[in-house]
Short mmCIF file of C-alpha atoms in Angstrom, two decimals:
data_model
loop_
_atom_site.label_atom_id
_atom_site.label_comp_id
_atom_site.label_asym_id
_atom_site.label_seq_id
_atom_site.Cartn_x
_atom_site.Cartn_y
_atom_site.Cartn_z
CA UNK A 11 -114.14 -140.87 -9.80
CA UNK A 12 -112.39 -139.98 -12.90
CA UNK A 13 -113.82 -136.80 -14.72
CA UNK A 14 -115.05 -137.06 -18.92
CA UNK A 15 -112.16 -135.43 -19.53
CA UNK A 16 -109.67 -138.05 -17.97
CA UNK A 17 -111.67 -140.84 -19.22
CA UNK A 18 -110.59 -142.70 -22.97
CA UNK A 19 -112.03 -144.70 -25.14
CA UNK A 20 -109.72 -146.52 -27.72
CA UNK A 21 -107.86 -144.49 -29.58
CA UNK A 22 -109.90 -141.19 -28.56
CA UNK A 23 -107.57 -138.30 -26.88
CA UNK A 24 -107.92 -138.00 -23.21
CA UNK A 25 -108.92 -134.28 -23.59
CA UNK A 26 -112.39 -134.61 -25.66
CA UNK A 27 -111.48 -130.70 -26.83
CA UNK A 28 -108.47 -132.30 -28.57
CA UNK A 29 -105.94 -128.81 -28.00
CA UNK A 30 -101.88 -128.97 -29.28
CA UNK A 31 -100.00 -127.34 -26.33
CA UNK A 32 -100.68 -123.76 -27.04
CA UNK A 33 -104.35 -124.88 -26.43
CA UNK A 34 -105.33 -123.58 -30.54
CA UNK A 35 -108.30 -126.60 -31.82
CA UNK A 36 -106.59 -129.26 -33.61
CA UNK A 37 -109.16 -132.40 -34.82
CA UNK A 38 -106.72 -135.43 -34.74
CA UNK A 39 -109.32 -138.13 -35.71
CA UNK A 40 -109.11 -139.92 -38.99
CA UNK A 41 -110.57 -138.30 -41.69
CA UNK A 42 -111.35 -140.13 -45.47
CA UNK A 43 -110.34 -139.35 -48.74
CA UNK A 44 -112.82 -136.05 -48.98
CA UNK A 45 -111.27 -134.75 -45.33
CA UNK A 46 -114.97 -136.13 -43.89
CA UNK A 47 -114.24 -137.04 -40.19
CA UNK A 48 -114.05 -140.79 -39.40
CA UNK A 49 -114.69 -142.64 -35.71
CA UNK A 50 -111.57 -142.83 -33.87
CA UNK A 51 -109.90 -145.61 -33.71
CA UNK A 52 -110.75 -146.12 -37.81
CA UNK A 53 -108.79 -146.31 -40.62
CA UNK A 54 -108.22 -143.41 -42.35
CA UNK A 55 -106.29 -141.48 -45.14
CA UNK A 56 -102.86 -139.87 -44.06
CA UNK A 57 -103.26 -136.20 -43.59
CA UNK A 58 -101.12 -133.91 -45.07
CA UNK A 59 -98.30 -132.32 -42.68
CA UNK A 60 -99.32 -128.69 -42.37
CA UNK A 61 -96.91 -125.70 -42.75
CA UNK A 62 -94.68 -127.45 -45.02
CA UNK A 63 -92.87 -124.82 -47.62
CA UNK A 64 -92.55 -126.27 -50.67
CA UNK A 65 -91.26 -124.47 -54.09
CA UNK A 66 -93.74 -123.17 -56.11
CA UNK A 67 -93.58 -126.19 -58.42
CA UNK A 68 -93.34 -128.37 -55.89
CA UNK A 69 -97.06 -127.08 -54.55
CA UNK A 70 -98.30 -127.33 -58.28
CA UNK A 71 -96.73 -131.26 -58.41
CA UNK A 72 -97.90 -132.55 -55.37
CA UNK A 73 -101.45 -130.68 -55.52
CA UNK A 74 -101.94 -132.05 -58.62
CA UNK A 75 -101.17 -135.49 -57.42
CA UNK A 76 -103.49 -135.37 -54.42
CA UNK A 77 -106.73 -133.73 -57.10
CA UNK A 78 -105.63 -137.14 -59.36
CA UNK A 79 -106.07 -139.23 -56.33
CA UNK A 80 -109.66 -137.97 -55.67
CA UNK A 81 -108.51 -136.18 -52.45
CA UNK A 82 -108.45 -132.59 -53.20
CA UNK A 83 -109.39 -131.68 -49.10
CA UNK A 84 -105.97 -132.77 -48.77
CA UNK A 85 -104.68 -130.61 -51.91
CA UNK A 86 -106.33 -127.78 -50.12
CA UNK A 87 -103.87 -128.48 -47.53
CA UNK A 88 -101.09 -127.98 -49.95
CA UNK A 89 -102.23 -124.71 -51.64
CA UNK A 90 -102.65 -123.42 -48.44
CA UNK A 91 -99.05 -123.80 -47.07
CA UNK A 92 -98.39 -121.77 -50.62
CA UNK A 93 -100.81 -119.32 -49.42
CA UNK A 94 -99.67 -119.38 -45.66
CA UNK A 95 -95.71 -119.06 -46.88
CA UNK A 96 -95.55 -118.06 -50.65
CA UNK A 97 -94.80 -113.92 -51.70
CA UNK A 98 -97.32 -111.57 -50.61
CA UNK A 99 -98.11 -110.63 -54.25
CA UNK A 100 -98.73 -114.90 -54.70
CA UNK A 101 -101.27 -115.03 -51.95
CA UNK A 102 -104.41 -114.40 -54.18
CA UNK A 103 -103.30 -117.40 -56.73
CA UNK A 104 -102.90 -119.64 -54.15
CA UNK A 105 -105.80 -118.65 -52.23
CA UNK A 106 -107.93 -119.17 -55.22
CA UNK A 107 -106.28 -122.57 -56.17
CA UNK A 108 -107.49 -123.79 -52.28
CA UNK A 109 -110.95 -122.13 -52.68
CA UNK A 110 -111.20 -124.29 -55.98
CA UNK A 111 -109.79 -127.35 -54.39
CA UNK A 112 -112.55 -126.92 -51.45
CA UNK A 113 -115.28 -126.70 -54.15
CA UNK A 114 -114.70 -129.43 -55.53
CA UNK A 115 -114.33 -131.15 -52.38
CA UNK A 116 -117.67 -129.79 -51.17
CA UNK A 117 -119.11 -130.81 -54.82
CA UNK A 118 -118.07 -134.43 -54.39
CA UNK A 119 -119.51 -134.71 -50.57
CA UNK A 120 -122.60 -133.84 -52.22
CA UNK A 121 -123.31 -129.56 -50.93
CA UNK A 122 -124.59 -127.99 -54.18
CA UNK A 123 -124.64 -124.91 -52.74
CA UNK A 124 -121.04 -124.25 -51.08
CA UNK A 125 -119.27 -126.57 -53.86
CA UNK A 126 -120.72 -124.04 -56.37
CA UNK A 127 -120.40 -121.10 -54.71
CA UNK A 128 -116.28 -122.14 -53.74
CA UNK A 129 -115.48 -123.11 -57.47
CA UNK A 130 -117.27 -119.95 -58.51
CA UNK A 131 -115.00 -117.92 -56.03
CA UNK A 132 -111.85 -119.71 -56.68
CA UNK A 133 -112.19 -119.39 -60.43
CA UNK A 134 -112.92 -115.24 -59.91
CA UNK A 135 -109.84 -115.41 -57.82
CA UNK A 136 -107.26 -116.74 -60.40
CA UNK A 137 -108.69 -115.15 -62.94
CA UNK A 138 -108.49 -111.81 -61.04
CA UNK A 139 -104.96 -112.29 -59.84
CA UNK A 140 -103.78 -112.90 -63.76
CA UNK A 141 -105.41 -109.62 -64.62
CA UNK A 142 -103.42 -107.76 -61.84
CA UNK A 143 -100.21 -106.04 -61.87
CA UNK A 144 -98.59 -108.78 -60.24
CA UNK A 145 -100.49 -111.60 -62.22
CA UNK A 146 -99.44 -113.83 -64.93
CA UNK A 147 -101.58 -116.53 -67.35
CA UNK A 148 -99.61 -118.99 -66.87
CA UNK A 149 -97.76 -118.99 -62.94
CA UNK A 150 -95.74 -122.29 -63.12
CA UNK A 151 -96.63 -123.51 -66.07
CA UNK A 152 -100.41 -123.59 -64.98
CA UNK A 153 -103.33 -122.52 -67.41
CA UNK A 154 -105.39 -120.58 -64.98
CA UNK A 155 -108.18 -119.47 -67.77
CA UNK A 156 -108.66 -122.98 -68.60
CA UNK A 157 -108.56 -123.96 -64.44
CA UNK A 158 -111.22 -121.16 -64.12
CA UNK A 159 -113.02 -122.78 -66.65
CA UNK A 160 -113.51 -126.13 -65.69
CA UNK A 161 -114.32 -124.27 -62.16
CA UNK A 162 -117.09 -122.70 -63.84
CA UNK A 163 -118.32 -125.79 -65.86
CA UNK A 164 -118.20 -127.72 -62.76
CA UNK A 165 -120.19 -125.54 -60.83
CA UNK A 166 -122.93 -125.60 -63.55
CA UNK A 167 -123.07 -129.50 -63.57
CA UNK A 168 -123.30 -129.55 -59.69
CA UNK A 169 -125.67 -126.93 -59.72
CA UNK A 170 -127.70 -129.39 -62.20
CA UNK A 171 -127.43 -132.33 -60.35
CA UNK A 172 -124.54 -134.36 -61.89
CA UNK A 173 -122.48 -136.21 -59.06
CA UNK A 174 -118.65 -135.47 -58.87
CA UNK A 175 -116.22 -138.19 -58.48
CA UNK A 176 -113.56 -135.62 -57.32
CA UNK A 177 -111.01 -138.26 -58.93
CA UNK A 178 -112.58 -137.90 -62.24
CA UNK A 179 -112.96 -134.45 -62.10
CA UNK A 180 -109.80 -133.43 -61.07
CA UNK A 181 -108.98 -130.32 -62.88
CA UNK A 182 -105.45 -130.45 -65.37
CA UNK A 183 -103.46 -127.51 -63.28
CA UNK A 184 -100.71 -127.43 -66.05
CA UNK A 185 -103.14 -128.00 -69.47
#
């Protein structure tokens, strides 16, 4: 008799823990637009390759694309790599930039709290790396005050209720 683990079930992986080969977690079912988890075997959105290093424009360009598109989990995914890969003295700004991109991606899936709280975070995060030594107002041609700002703003009209179409309230990275 075959064991849960050996058994499938369309497109589900034979291991149910779904492992890469060094055994770290890895989640390879479809996912929508907002990075929600779909059934397997469903239809999904592409995911964004992971560990890809990209120039710093580059990571502004395609980020910016994906927040446009309404999928800023995925633009998370990009800011991230810039985090993962970028200069030590970078790592803040791009942190930030990912903590705003999962705020707004918590906003649109409807968590008041931990959108708030993650736009909140990421906006203190930009605006705290272009105060410091190593900062700048305007890293690639992006406006972080006004990027901290609509953070902010967004986080108030979560906080009061307003629902975010993450597509339509995709924030202008370069003004």
């Amino acid at each position: 008799m075959d064991s849960p683990a050996d058994s499938t079930a369309s497109d589900r992986p034979v291991d149910p823990r779904d492992r890469d080969d060094e055994g770290r977690a890895r989640n390879a079912r479809p996912r929508d637009g907002l990075g929600r988890p779909l059934p397997y075997g469903a239809d999904g959105v592409p995911r964004q390759p992971e560990g890809v290093v990209r120039a710093p424009d580059e990571t502004v360009a395609e980020a910016q694309r994906l927040l446009d598109e309404g999928k800023p989990f995925h633009a998370h995914e990009v800011f991230e790599d810039a985090w993962k890969s970028g200069p030590e003295e970078e790592r803040e700004l791009w942190r930030g930039l990912a903590q705003l991109a999962v705020g707004l991606t918590h906003a649109a899936r409807g968590n008041v709290t931990g959108g708030a709280r993650l736009l909140r975070r990421g906006a203190g995060a930009v605006t705290e790396w272009a105060a410091s030594e190593h900062g700048q107002k305007r890293p690639y041609g992006m406006e972080l005050d006004a990027v901290a700002g609509w953070a902010r703003e967004l986080a108030r009209d979560v906080e009061d209720g307003a629902p975010v179409d993450a597509g339509a309230r995709a924030p202008r990275l370069r003004g």
